[in-house]
Tab-separated table of C-alpha atoms in Angstrom:
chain	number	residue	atom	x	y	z
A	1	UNK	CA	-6.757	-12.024	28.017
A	2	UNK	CA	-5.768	-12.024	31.578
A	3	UNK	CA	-7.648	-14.846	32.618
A	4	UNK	CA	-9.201	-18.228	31.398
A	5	UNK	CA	-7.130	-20.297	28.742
A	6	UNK	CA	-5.453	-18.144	26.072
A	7	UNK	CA	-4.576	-18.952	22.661
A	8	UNK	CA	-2.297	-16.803	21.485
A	9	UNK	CA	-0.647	-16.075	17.446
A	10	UNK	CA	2.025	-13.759	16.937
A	11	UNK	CA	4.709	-13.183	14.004
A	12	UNK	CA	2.398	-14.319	11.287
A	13	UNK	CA	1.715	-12.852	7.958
A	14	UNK	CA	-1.087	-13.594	6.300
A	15	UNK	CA	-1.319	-11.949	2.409
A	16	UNK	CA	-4.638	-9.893	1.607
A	17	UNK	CA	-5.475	-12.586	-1.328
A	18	UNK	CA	-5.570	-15.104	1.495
A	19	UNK	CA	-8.253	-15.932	4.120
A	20	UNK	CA	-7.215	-16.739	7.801
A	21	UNK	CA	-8.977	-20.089	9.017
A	22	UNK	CA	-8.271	-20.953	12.765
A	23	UNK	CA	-8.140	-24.851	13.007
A	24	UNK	CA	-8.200	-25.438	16.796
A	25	UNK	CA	-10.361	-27.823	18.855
A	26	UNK	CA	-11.754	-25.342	21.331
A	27	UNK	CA	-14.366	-27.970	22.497
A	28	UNK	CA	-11.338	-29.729	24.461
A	29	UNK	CA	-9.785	-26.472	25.682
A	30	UNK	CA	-12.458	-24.173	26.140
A	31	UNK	CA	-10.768	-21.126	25.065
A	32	UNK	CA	-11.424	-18.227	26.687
A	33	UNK	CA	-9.349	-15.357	24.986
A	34	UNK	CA	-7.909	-15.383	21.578
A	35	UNK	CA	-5.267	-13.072	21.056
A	36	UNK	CA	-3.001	-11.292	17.526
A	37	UNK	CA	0.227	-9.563	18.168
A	38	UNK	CA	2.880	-8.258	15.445
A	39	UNK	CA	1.499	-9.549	12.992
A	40	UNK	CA	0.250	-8.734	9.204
A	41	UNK	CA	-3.111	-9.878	9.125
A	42	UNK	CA	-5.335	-7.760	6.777
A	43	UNK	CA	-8.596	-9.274	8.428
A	44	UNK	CA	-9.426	-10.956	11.480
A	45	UNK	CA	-10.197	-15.254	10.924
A	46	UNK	CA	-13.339	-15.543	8.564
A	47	UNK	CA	-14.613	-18.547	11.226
A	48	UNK	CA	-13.474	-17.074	14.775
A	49	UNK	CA	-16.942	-16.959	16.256
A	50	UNK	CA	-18.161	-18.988	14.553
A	51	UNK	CA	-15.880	-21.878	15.552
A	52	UNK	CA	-14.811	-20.589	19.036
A	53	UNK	CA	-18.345	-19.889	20.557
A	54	UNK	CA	-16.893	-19.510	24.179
A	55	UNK	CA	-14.603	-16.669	23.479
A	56	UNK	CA	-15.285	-13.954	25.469
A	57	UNK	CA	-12.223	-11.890	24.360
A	58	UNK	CA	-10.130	-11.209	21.576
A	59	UNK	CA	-6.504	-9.205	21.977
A	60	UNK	CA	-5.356	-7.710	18.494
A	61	UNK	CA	-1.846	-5.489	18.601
A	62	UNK	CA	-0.044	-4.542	15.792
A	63	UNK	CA	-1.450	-6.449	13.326
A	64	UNK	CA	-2.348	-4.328	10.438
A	65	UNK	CA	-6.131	-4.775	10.496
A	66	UNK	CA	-7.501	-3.022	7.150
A	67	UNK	CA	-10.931	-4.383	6.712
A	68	UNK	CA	-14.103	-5.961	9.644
A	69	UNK	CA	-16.190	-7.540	7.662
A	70	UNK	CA	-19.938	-7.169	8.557
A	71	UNK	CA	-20.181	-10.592	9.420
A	72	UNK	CA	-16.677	-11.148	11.634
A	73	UNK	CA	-19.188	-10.508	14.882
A	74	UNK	CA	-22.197	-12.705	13.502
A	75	UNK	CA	-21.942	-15.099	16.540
A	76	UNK	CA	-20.669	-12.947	19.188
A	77	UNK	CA	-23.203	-11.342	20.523
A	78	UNK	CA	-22.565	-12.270	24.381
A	79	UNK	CA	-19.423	-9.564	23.556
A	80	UNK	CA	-20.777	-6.989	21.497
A	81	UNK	CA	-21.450	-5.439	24.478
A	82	UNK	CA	-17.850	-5.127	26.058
A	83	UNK	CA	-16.356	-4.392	22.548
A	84	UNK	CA	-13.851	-1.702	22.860
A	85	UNK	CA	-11.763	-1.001	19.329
Protein backbone atom coordinates (compact mmCIF):
# COMPACT_ATOMS: atom_id res chain seq x y z
CA UNK A 1 0.00 0.00 0.00
CA UNK A 2 2.89 2.18 -0.74
CA UNK A 3 1.58 3.79 -3.61
CA UNK A 4 -1.74 4.90 -5.37
CA UNK A 5 -4.67 6.17 -3.04
CA UNK A 6 -5.05 4.17 0.19
CA UNK A 7 -7.99 3.57 2.21
CA UNK A 8 -7.13 2.58 5.29
CA UNK A 9 -9.44 0.96 8.69
CA UNK A 10 -7.89 0.36 11.85
CA UNK A 11 -9.27 -0.12 15.59
CA UNK A 12 -12.47 -1.73 14.51
CA UNK A 13 -14.21 -4.72 15.83
CA UNK A 14 -16.45 -6.36 13.97
CA UNK A 15 -18.43 -9.52 15.97
CA UNK A 16 -18.37 -13.04 14.11
CA UNK A 17 -22.43 -12.89 13.92
CA UNK A 18 -21.87 -9.77 11.86
CA UNK A 19 -20.88 -9.26 8.18
CA UNK A 20 -18.39 -6.41 7.19
CA UNK A 21 -19.88 -4.27 4.19
CA UNK A 22 -17.44 -1.51 2.88
CA UNK A 23 -19.66 1.50 1.75
CA UNK A 24 -17.15 3.70 -0.15
CA UNK A 25 -17.47 5.33 -3.59
CA UNK A 26 -14.30 4.01 -5.15
CA UNK A 27 -15.53 5.18 -8.64
CA UNK A 28 -14.57 8.89 -7.46
CA UNK A 29 -11.33 7.88 -5.73
CA UNK A 30 -10.04 5.10 -7.53
CA UNK A 31 -8.65 3.22 -4.74
CA UNK A 32 -5.73 1.55 -5.17
CA UNK A 33 -4.86 -0.31 -1.82
CA UNK A 34 -7.20 -1.19 0.90
CA UNK A 35 -5.67 -1.81 4.04
CA UNK A 36 -6.83 -3.65 8.04
CA UNK A 37 -4.67 -3.00 11.00
CA UNK A 38 -5.44 -3.92 14.84
CA UNK A 39 -8.37 -4.83 14.38
CA UNK A 40 -10.97 -7.85 15.23
CA UNK A 41 -12.36 -8.72 12.08
CA UNK A 42 -13.23 -12.48 11.85
CA UNK A 43 -13.52 -12.22 7.91
CA UNK A 44 -12.40 -9.96 5.37
CA UNK A 45 -15.64 -7.48 3.71
CA UNK A 46 -18.19 -9.95 2.01
CA UNK A 47 -18.27 -7.14 -1.12
CA UNK A 48 -14.45 -5.96 -1.30
CA UNK A 49 -13.89 -7.06 -4.86
CA UNK A 50 -16.67 -7.00 -5.73
CA UNK A 51 -17.29 -3.30 -5.08
CA UNK A 52 -13.64 -2.05 -5.34
CA UNK A 53 -12.70 -3.59 -8.81
CA UNK A 54 -9.44 -1.42 -9.07
CA UNK A 55 -7.78 -2.68 -5.99
CA UNK A 56 -4.71 -4.05 -6.67
CA UNK A 57 -3.70 -4.55 -2.98
CA UNK A 58 -5.01 -5.33 0.23
CA UNK A 59 -2.79 -4.79 3.71
CA UNK A 60 -4.30 -6.96 6.66
CA UNK A 61 -2.19 -6.78 10.23
CA UNK A 62 -3.40 -7.91 13.28
CA UNK A 63 -6.72 -8.39 12.63
CA UNK A 64 -7.76 -11.75 13.76
CA UNK A 65 -8.69 -13.28 10.40
CA UNK A 66 -10.40 -16.82 11.23
CA UNK A 67 -12.21 -17.74 8.11
CA UNK A 68 -11.54 -16.78 3.67
CA UNK A 69 -14.42 -17.61 2.32
CA UNK A 70 -14.19 -19.32 -1.15
CA UNK A 71 -15.71 -16.54 -2.73
CA UNK A 72 -13.73 -13.35 -0.90
CA UNK A 73 -11.33 -13.52 -4.29
CA UNK A 74 -14.30 -14.07 -6.87
CA UNK A 75 -13.43 -10.76 -8.69
CA UNK A 76 -9.84 -10.44 -8.16
CA UNK A 77 -8.29 -12.23 -10.43
CA UNK A 78 -5.82 -9.40 -11.87
CA UNK A 79 -4.18 -10.20 -8.05
CA UNK A 80 -4.40 -13.72 -7.54
CA UNK A 81 -1.29 -13.76 -8.98
CA UNK A 82 0.77 -11.45 -6.54
CA UNK A 83 -1.17 -12.91 -3.50
CA UNK A 84 1.21 -13.47 -0.73
CA UNK A 85 -0.66 -14.62 2.80
Amino acid sequence: CLNGLTCFFENIEVDEDTNLVLNYDEANYGLDCIGFANSSINTLPSNLFNKYRGVNSVYASKIGLTKLPSDTFQNASHMLGKLSI
